[in-house]
XYZ file of N, CA and C in Angstrom:
672
model
N 125.717 70.606 111.661
C 125.823 72.069 111.291
C 124.326 72.533 110.742
N 123.864 73.712 111.266
C 122.637 74.156 110.845
C 122.716 74.495 109.125
N 121.401 74.698 108.907
C 121.431 74.771 107.540
C 121.530 76.281 106.924
N 122.040 76.711 105.639
C 122.239 77.966 105.345
C 121.018 78.512 104.599
N 120.479 79.576 104.909
C 119.359 80.100 104.382
C 119.689 80.908 103.379
N 119.303 80.816 102.007
C 119.591 82.129 100.787
C 119.073 83.138 101.058
N 119.594 84.228 101.163
C 119.060 85.497 101.357
C 117.765 85.805 100.304
N 116.791 86.420 100.671
C 115.484 86.827 100.002
C 115.452 88.480 99.661
N 116.555 88.942 98.834
C 116.686 90.081 98.274
C 115.985 90.385 97.021
N 114.764 91.185 97.486
C 113.868 91.686 96.326
C 114.345 93.190 95.570
N 114.866 93.926 96.536
C 115.017 95.335 95.843
C 116.364 95.890 96.297
N 116.791 96.830 95.416
C 118.153 97.350 95.714
C 117.855 98.974 95.906
N 118.568 99.950 96.522
C 118.200 101.066 96.761
C 119.396 101.890 96.328
N 118.931 102.926 95.293
C 119.841 103.950 94.652
C 119.478 105.624 95.417
N 120.817 105.895 95.885
C 120.825 107.155 96.666
C 121.299 108.324 95.865
N 120.589 109.369 96.037
C 121.019 110.837 95.595
C 120.791 111.792 96.552
N 121.186 112.725 96.344
C 121.172 114.157 97.253
C 120.005 115.188 96.544
N 119.189 115.670 97.435
C 118.182 116.475 97.122
C 118.433 117.856 97.504
N 118.338 118.765 96.677
C 118.598 120.300 96.759
C 117.286 120.870 96.473
N 116.958 121.857 97.720
C 115.526 122.418 97.608
C 115.636 123.873 98.267
N 115.434 124.779 97.928
C 115.448 126.130 98.454
C 114.067 126.836 98.690
N 114.004 127.957 99.413
C 112.976 128.691 99.573
C 111.633 128.237 100.087
N 110.586 128.703 99.452
C 109.199 128.126 99.987
C 109.171 126.388 99.457
N 109.764 125.960 98.627
C 109.851 124.572 98.020
C 110.679 123.808 99.286
N 111.618 124.349 99.911
C 112.393 123.629 101.284
C 111.243 123.744 102.336
N 110.436 124.901 102.671
C 109.852 124.872 103.802
C 108.644 124.023 103.857
N 108.137 123.847 102.261
C 106.931 122.948 102.087
C 107.309 121.565 102.362
N 108.441 121.083 101.967
C 108.999 120.016 102.093
C 109.135 119.365 103.645
N 109.681 120.416 104.427
C 109.990 120.203 105.912
C 108.524 119.970 106.336
N 107.493 120.926 106.016
C 106.316 120.736 106.941
C 105.578 119.552 106.175
N 105.736 119.029 105.057
C 105.201 117.660 104.801
C 105.629 116.560 105.368
N 107.112 116.753 105.585
C 107.746 115.581 106.494
C 107.346 115.455 107.946
N 107.093 116.697 108.356
C 106.522 116.663 109.824
C 104.861 116.174 110.036
N 104.172 116.623 108.878
C 102.909 116.151 108.871
C 103.064 114.549 108.694
N 103.965 114.011 107.602
C 104.131 112.476 107.480
C 104.299 111.835 108.742
N 105.121 112.463 109.512
C 105.350 111.705 111.102
C 104.398 111.683 111.907
N 103.577 112.911 112.029
C 102.362 112.968 112.422
C 101.429 111.638 112.416
N 101.078 111.603 111.151
C 100.388 110.435 110.673
C 100.686 109.139 110.717
N 102.266 108.713 110.972
C 102.690 107.732 111.199
C 102.252 107.165 112.682
N 102.500 108.179 113.563
C 102.135 108.147 115.086
C 100.729 107.917 115.033
N 99.822 108.768 114.415
C 98.333 108.476 114.239
C 98.173 106.805 113.937
N 98.728 106.260 112.873
C 98.494 104.964 112.506
C 98.816 103.978 113.584
N 100.119 104.471 114.287
C 100.530 103.594 115.502
C 99.411 103.201 116.215
N 98.963 104.506 116.951
C 97.991 104.601 117.783
C 96.621 103.792 117.472
N 96.130 103.961 116.143
C 94.896 103.150 115.694
C 95.172 101.715 115.782
N 96.338 101.327 115.365
C 96.919 99.978 114.693
C 96.856 99.289 116.323
N 97.542 99.914 117.053
C 97.638 99.566 118.740
C 96.355 98.964 119.199
N 95.235 99.629 118.530
C 94.049 99.340 119.395
C 93.587 98.368 118.802
N 93.931 97.731 117.545
C 93.503 96.379 117.000
C 92.523 96.642 115.678
N 92.681 98.262 115.498
C 91.818 98.140 114.288
C 92.727 97.698 113.023
N 92.051 97.395 111.807
C 92.903 96.826 110.666
C 93.499 97.609 109.909
N 94.644 96.859 109.167
C 95.344 97.807 108.281
C 94.594 98.459 107.374
N 93.658 97.785 106.811
C 92.510 98.269 105.565
C 91.993 99.592 105.906
N 91.452 99.447 107.345
C 90.643 100.469 107.912
C 91.420 101.694 108.121
N 92.779 101.654 109.068
C 93.581 102.833 108.989
C 94.042 103.354 107.761
N 94.586 102.671 106.924
C 94.826 103.012 105.596
C 93.926 103.833 104.987
N 92.471 103.343 104.962
C 91.132 104.466 104.450
C 91.228 105.654 105.296
N 91.545 105.573 106.447
C 91.560 106.940 107.318
C 92.595 107.705 106.895
N 93.974 107.357 106.749
C 95.020 108.201 106.415
C 94.773 108.543 105.170
N 94.251 107.891 104.053
C 94.329 108.305 102.648
C 93.212 109.469 102.407
N 92.389 109.748 103.580
C 91.455 110.800 103.267
C 92.040 112.155 103.746
N 93.305 112.130 104.238
C 94.182 113.363 104.521
C 95.298 113.427 103.616
N 95.971 112.285 103.245
C 96.943 112.113 102.550
C 96.588 111.805 101.199
N 97.301 110.388 100.785
C 96.626 109.611 99.655
C 97.070 108.538 99.607
N 96.942 107.701 98.733
C 97.046 106.213 98.798
C 98.626 105.971 98.866
N 99.360 106.564 97.990
C 100.809 106.183 97.986
C 101.529 106.513 99.268
N 100.985 107.589 99.738
C 101.718 108.035 101.322
C 101.023 107.033 102.316
N 99.781 106.770 102.266
C 99.026 106.095 103.109
C 99.344 104.449 103.292
N 99.801 103.770 102.208
C 100.360 102.549 102.223
C 101.755 102.410 103.099
N 102.547 103.485 102.554
C 103.898 103.574 103.135
C 103.914 103.778 104.654
N 102.947 104.814 105.166
C 102.622 104.957 106.653
C 102.405 103.717 107.245
N 101.403 103.203 106.622
C 100.941 101.674 107.391
C 102.298 100.785 107.711
N 103.131 100.635 106.617
C 104.179 99.805 106.776
C 104.973 100.433 107.999
N 105.357 101.877 107.738
C 106.124 102.224 108.924
C 105.703 102.101 110.331
N 104.319 102.266 110.528
C 103.604 102.152 111.785
C 103.903 100.726 112.226
N 103.713 99.739 111.572
C 103.538 98.267 111.827
C 105.040 97.993 112.161
N 105.962 98.496 111.549
C 107.425 98.334 111.739
C 107.712 98.971 113.420
N 107.284 100.070 113.708
C 107.423 100.472 114.933
C 106.651 99.566 116.025
N 105.497 99.115 115.701
C 104.922 98.382 116.571
C 105.549 97.070 117.029
N 105.995 96.501 115.713
C 106.928 95.179 116.037
C 108.098 95.287 116.915
N 108.701 96.457 116.493
C 110.047 96.789 117.067
C 109.727 96.773 118.599
N 108.563 97.509 118.871
C 108.565 97.906 120.479
C 107.949 96.666 121.285
N 107.304 95.737 120.285
C 106.878 94.440 120.990
C 107.831 93.643 121.404
N 109.070 93.652 120.317
C 110.078 92.815 120.222
C 111.143 93.086 121.411
N 111.184 94.662 121.906
C 111.985 95.011 122.799
C 111.147 95.312 124.368
N 109.979 94.824 124.352
C 108.959 94.953 125.398
C 108.696 95.971 125.918
N 108.440 97.250 124.866
C 108.143 98.714 125.462
C 106.834 98.931 124.863
N 106.243 99.902 124.985
C 104.955 100.542 124.469
C 105.105 101.410 123.189
N 104.355 100.804 122.429
C 104.741 101.422 121.093
C 104.165 103.028 120.949
N 103.126 103.258 121.798
C 102.662 104.283 122.030
C 103.554 105.397 122.330
N 104.879 105.022 123.173
C 105.660 105.943 123.715
C 106.812 106.227 122.702
N 106.588 105.315 121.518
C 107.652 105.493 120.496
C 107.851 106.998 120.070
N 109.058 107.533 119.529
C 109.178 108.720 119.073
C 109.763 108.515 117.884
N 109.576 109.281 116.984
C 110.584 109.420 115.525
C 111.144 110.567 115.343
N 112.404 110.600 115.810
C 113.334 112.013 115.845
C 113.676 112.448 114.343
N 114.148 111.641 113.591
C 114.554 112.030 112.136
C 113.312 112.247 111.062
N 113.426 113.297 110.412
C 112.172 113.315 109.572
C 112.355 112.594 107.975
N 111.277 111.995 107.764
C 111.495 111.305 106.106
C 109.664 111.355 105.740
N 109.998 111.034 104.350
C 108.696 111.102 103.680
C 108.904 109.941 102.788
N 107.756 108.933 102.707
C 108.093 107.640 101.882
C 106.460 107.366 101.077
N 106.716 106.997 100.009
C 105.657 106.956 99.049
C 105.816 105.431 98.243
N 104.746 104.672 98.384
C 104.860 103.437 97.665
C 104.667 103.439 96.098
N 105.497 102.875 95.231
C 105.450 102.918 93.862
C 104.218 102.051 93.403
N 103.855 102.669 92.022
C 102.541 102.223 91.351
C 102.838 102.654 90.042
N 102.758 101.661 89.012
C 103.252 101.931 87.572
C 101.758 102.178 86.909
N 100.421 101.862 87.021
C 99.645 102.223 86.454
C 98.987 103.564 86.949
N 98.612 104.440 85.810
C 97.988 105.906 85.937
C 98.975 106.662 86.300
N 99.872 106.328 87.462
C 100.719 107.540 88.275
C 102.183 107.320 87.782
N 102.624 106.625 86.826
C 103.719 106.459 86.150
C 104.975 106.373 87.133
N 105.036 105.322 87.903
C 105.978 104.776 88.573
C 105.610 105.008 90.370
N 105.422 106.346 90.522
C 105.065 106.892 91.849
C 104.156 107.778 92.166
N 103.376 107.818 92.761
C 102.134 108.693 92.965
C 102.683 110.246 93.597
N 103.784 110.287 94.411
C 103.941 111.206 95.214
C 105.453 111.669 94.958
N 106.306 110.905 94.859
C 107.905 111.255 94.757
C 108.024 110.897 93.463
N 108.228 111.769 92.518
C 108.266 111.484 91.169
C 109.754 112.089 90.307
N 110.329 111.175 89.685
C 111.496 111.819 89.018
C 111.080 112.261 87.600
N 111.389 113.417 87.280
C 110.955 113.823 85.991
C 112.010 113.524 85.009
N 113.325 113.857 85.546
C 114.550 113.673 84.802
C 115.754 112.992 85.658
N 116.610 112.785 85.307
C 117.799 112.708 86.355
C 118.218 113.554 87.229
N 117.801 114.900 87.231
C 118.136 115.726 87.838
C 116.912 116.699 88.636
N 115.809 116.203 88.183
C 114.637 116.995 88.459
C 113.757 116.109 89.205
N 113.217 116.505 90.549
C 112.195 115.737 91.382
C 111.101 116.593 91.766
N 109.674 115.948 91.586
C 108.431 116.511 92.032
C 108.302 115.788 93.153
N 107.760 116.366 94.399
C 107.065 115.826 95.448
C 105.742 116.297 95.782
N 104.682 115.581 96.029
C 103.233 115.797 95.908
C 103.087 116.413 97.420
N 102.366 117.711 97.589
C 101.781 117.921 98.863
C 100.366 117.669 98.806
N 99.647 116.808 99.353
C 98.526 116.089 98.770
C 97.352 117.422 99.242
N 97.334 117.813 100.525
C 96.105 118.421 100.787
C 96.029 119.793 100.147
N 97.199 120.644 99.763
C 97.281 121.651 99.070
C 97.367 121.447 97.596
N 97.283 120.420 97.068
C 97.166 119.859 95.631
C 98.221 120.760 95.132
N 99.418 120.849 95.670
C 100.211 121.149 94.752
C 101.711 120.346 94.567
N 102.801 120.502 93.878
C 103.923 120.117 93.788
C 105.203 120.674 94.244
N 106.009 120.028 94.926
C 107.268 120.721 95.531
C 108.241 120.488 94.207
N 109.132 121.374 93.945
C 109.995 121.177 92.956
C 111.053 121.178 93.791
N 112.020 120.145 93.477
C 113.788 119.979 93.999
C 114.437 119.672 92.611
N 115.646 119.705 92.847
C 116.904 119.195 92.329
C 117.507 117.986 92.877
N 117.929 117.052 91.953
C 118.275 115.989 92.692
C 119.853 115.536 91.935
N 120.753 115.096 92.641
C 122.102 114.635 92.047
C 122.207 113.051 92.375
N 122.697 112.323 91.255
C 123.000 110.848 91.532
C 124.266 110.479 91.191
N 125.104 109.766 91.474
C 126.431 109.478 91.056
C 126.451 109.107 89.662
N 127.365 109.519 88.651
C 127.033 109.424 87.492
C 127.159 107.971 86.966
N 127.645 106.883 87.792
C 127.562 105.693 87.391
C 125.862 105.140 87.330
N 125.032 105.986 88.182
C 123.777 105.460 88.420
C 122.690 106.240 87.236
N 123.350 106.933 86.314
C 122.406 108.035 85.408
C 121.982 107.128 84.487
N 122.688 105.926 83.998
C 122.129 105.060 82.624
C 120.898 104.452 83.389
N 120.941 103.906 84.762
C 119.566 103.274 85.520
C 118.608 104.072 85.698
N 119.092 105.115 86.173
C 117.914 106.203 86.585
C 117.062 106.584 85.224
N 117.820 106.726 84.272
C 117.317 107.211 82.822
C 116.141 105.854 82.264
N 116.569 104.748 82.696
C 116.016 103.650 82.438
C 114.567 103.603 83.110
N 114.829 103.578 84.334
C 113.556 103.559 85.264
C 112.412 104.800 84.933
N 113.266 106.066 84.654
C 112.147 107.122 84.355
C 111.471 106.796 83.060
N 112.307 106.025 82.086
C 111.345 105.480 80.607
C 110.327 104.486 80.874
N 110.864 103.522 81.760
C 109.920 102.512 82.047
C 108.603 102.929 82.930
N 108.764 103.744 83.868
C 108.011 104.464 84.649
C 106.765 105.060 83.796
N 107.354 105.996 82.913
C 106.505 106.938 82.092
C 105.795 105.868 81.014
N 106.170 104.926 80.693
C 105.474 103.759 79.962
C 104.511 102.769 80.792
N 104.419 103.238 82.121
C 103.635 102.472 82.987
C 103.627 101.049 83.115
N 105.036 100.804 82.940
C 105.770 99.530 83.332
C 106.392 99.421 84.599
N 107.062 100.124 85.126
C 107.986 100.250 86.141
C 107.725 101.007 87.311
N 106.983 100.330 88.502
C 106.586 101.301 89.519
C 108.081 101.263 90.393
N 108.274 102.372 91.283
C 109.545 102.618 92.124
C 109.022 102.967 93.456
N 109.471 102.607 94.544
C 109.047 103.102 95.917
C 110.160 104.330 96.089
N 109.701 105.470 96.659
C 110.569 106.752 96.926
C 110.512 106.741 98.232
N 111.749 107.222 98.943
C 111.840 107.784 100.199
C 112.769 109.019 100.507
N 112.448 109.867 101.085
C 112.881 111.370 101.381
C 113.720 111.385 102.889
N 114.665 111.472 103.151
C 115.446 111.251 104.225
C 116.055 112.740 104.645
N 115.964 113.229 105.988
C 116.516 114.205 106.170
C 117.730 113.941 107.302
N 118.998 114.056 107.202
C 119.885 113.611 107.881
C 121.084 114.557 107.932
N 121.517 115.067 109.348
C 122.797 116.115 109.313
C 122.537 117.115 108.147
N 121.464 117.867 108.405
C 121.437 119.119 107.456
C 121.209 118.616 105.728
N 121.366 117.689 105.531
C 121.102 117.376 104.219
C 119.985 116.837 103.897
N 119.185 116.411 102.667
C 118.333 115.599 102.337
C 118.598 114.695 101.288
N 118.151 113.268 101.432
C 118.619 112.476 100.495
C 117.333 111.798 99.829
N 117.448 111.412 98.647
C 116.665 110.547 98.067
C 116.893 108.893 97.980
N 116.156 108.286 98.382
C 116.220 106.940 98.119
C 115.125 106.197 97.096
N 115.564 105.677 95.962
C 114.804 104.859 95.147
C 115.220 103.661 95.165
N 113.969 102.699 95.198
C 114.157 101.264 95.437
C 113.529 100.596 94.283
N 114.459 99.798 93.456
C 114.084 98.959 92.309
C 114.248 97.477 92.470
N 113.780 96.804 91.559
C 113.661 95.181 91.746
C 115.144 94.917 91.779
N 115.702 93.984 92.317
C 117.202 93.633 92.404
C 117.597 93.176 91.291
N 116.633 92.410 90.180
C 117.144 91.982 88.959
C 117.474 93.065 88.255
N 116.503 94.435 88.182
C 116.962 95.413 87.452
C 118.319 96.033 87.621
N 118.618 96.415 89.148
C 119.817 96.716 89.425
C 121.010 95.882 89.161
N 120.980 94.557 89.292
C 122.050 93.630 88.755
C 122.188 93.506 87.177
N 121.192 93.904 86.405
C 121.553 93.927 85.055
C 122.370 95.232 84.819
N 122.403 96.273 85.709
C 123.169 97.073 85.258
C 124.559 97.094 85.890
N 124.715 96.513 87.113
C 125.846 96.523 88.031
C 126.090 95.464 88.278
N 125.877 94.256 87.824
C 126.479 92.716 88.129
C 127.925 92.726 87.626
N 128.628 92.218 88.522
C 130.235 92.035 88.376
C 130.546 90.351 88.232
N 129.641 89.806 87.820
C 130.056 88.302 87.566
C 129.553 87.439 88.591
N 130.169 86.204 88.713
C 129.597 85.280 89.845
C 130.822 85.086 91.066
N 130.265 85.169 92.120
C 131.228 85.125 93.178
C 131.540 83.506 93.321
N 132.703 82.958 93.536
C 132.998 81.505 93.745
C 133.447 81.165 95.174
N 133.588 82.403 96.145
C 133.919 81.962 97.270
C 132.833 81.043 98.049
N 133.483 80.178 99.321
C 132.503 79.530 99.921
C 132.297 79.990 101.415
N 132.675 81.026 101.724
C 132.191 81.642 103.169
C 130.666 82.318 102.957
N 130.240 82.442 104.173
C 128.841 82.990 103.903
C 128.898 84.237 105.087
N 128.105 85.355 104.533
C 128.075 86.573 105.166
C 126.802 86.912 105.524
N 126.476 87.283 106.576
C 125.087 87.417 107.464
C 125.282 89.046 107.699
N 124.391 89.860 107.702
C 124.197 91.156 107.929
C 122.880 91.460 108.650
N 123.053 92.302 109.760
C 122.056 92.741 110.530
C 121.706 94.382 110.809
N 120.676 94.531 109.933
C 120.482 95.890 109.492
C 119.560 96.707 110.654
N 120.328 98.010 111.219
C 119.524 98.614 112.281
C 119.776 99.999 111.820
N 118.507 100.845 112.440
C 118.588 102.388 111.944
C 119.943 103.101 112.102
N 120.620 102.660 113.144
C 122.111 103.354 113.521
C 123.428 102.599 113.259
N 123.047 101.552 112.729
C 124.374 100.517 112.586
C 124.085 99.235 111.753
N 125.107 99.023 111.330
C 125.069 97.519 110.583
C 126.118 96.453 111.179
N 125.699 95.238 111.434
C 126.376 94.253 112.146
C 126.690 93.337 111.054
N 127.953 92.793 110.501
C 128.190 91.793 109.701
C 129.358 90.744 110.318
N 128.872 89.744 109.989
C 129.622 88.184 110.332
C 129.821 87.490 108.967
N 131.157 86.719 108.867
C 131.490 85.997 108.078
C 131.902 84.550 108.569
N 131.091 83.688 107.997
C 131.401 82.092 108.898
C 131.899 81.293 107.500
N 132.704 80.199 107.716
C 132.755 79.295 106.709
C 131.714 78.176 106.681
N 131.704 77.247 106.157
C 130.993 76.248 105.995
C 130.748 75.242 107.058
N 131.794 75.360 107.940
C 131.840 74.664 109.074
C 131.126 75.378 110.009
N 131.034 76.641 110.099
C 130.346 77.382 111.076
C 131.118 77.999 111.949
N 132.520 78.260 111.758
C 133.538 78.865 112.289
C 133.539 80.504 111.767
N 133.500 81.206 112.758
C 133.830 82.740 112.327
C 135.035 83.095 111.859
N 134.910 83.408 110.549
C 136.126 84.130 110.005
C 136.221 85.606 110.093
N 135.042 86.447 110.150
C 135.387 87.813 110.555
C 134.046 88.708 110.982
N 134.220 89.628 111.684
C 132.896 90.201 112.029
C 133.510 91.736 112.125
N 132.136 92.588 111.986
C 132.486 94.205 112.052
C 131.068 94.636 112.238
N 131.253 95.784 113.001
C 129.989 96.706 113.183
C 130.213 97.884 112.463
N 129.570 98.845 111.796
C 129.612 100.025 111.383
C 128.328 100.989 111.706
């Protein structure tokens, strides 16, 4: 029987809905398009063999470091995916708009660009114009105590959080990623005593799950 690897889960994601109107909505869409352009620019530069550090420096000049680090991660993911499937990364296309910013605790209080002010107010930085896009955000009520805690610790320059904005089916979503130990401190439901093993394959358009027992026999599987 093959050995069972313990999953290395470092972060949990909290999802909320973003509501933005008028000029702020237009700016948010323009920023997402600009972000997509910078990801593809990074893909081209990295595909030529330029280093992550150099490409990040170039992207930072037009965006900023919080955006640039997330752009480099996204570009590398596109390149690895293309190589795995034997395709040319330069021909990759990003159809759905998104914006992502890496978290940092010191000086920027949690995140440099995607910043929670309260449990229902969000500010998004438009770097070149040096302005903030104002949005409303709604989380499920069960997440509000955790969101309040995140905002407090971020303002104390203790806790960073990664922020991601996604445009899906005429709706806008906010993903906030926090350390898994913090999430489980608020939502732990006790210890699982089952002996079966679940494995998940996460893709952009689907999730594959399979459950096996300790002898390796398949007990259930599903795709969503």
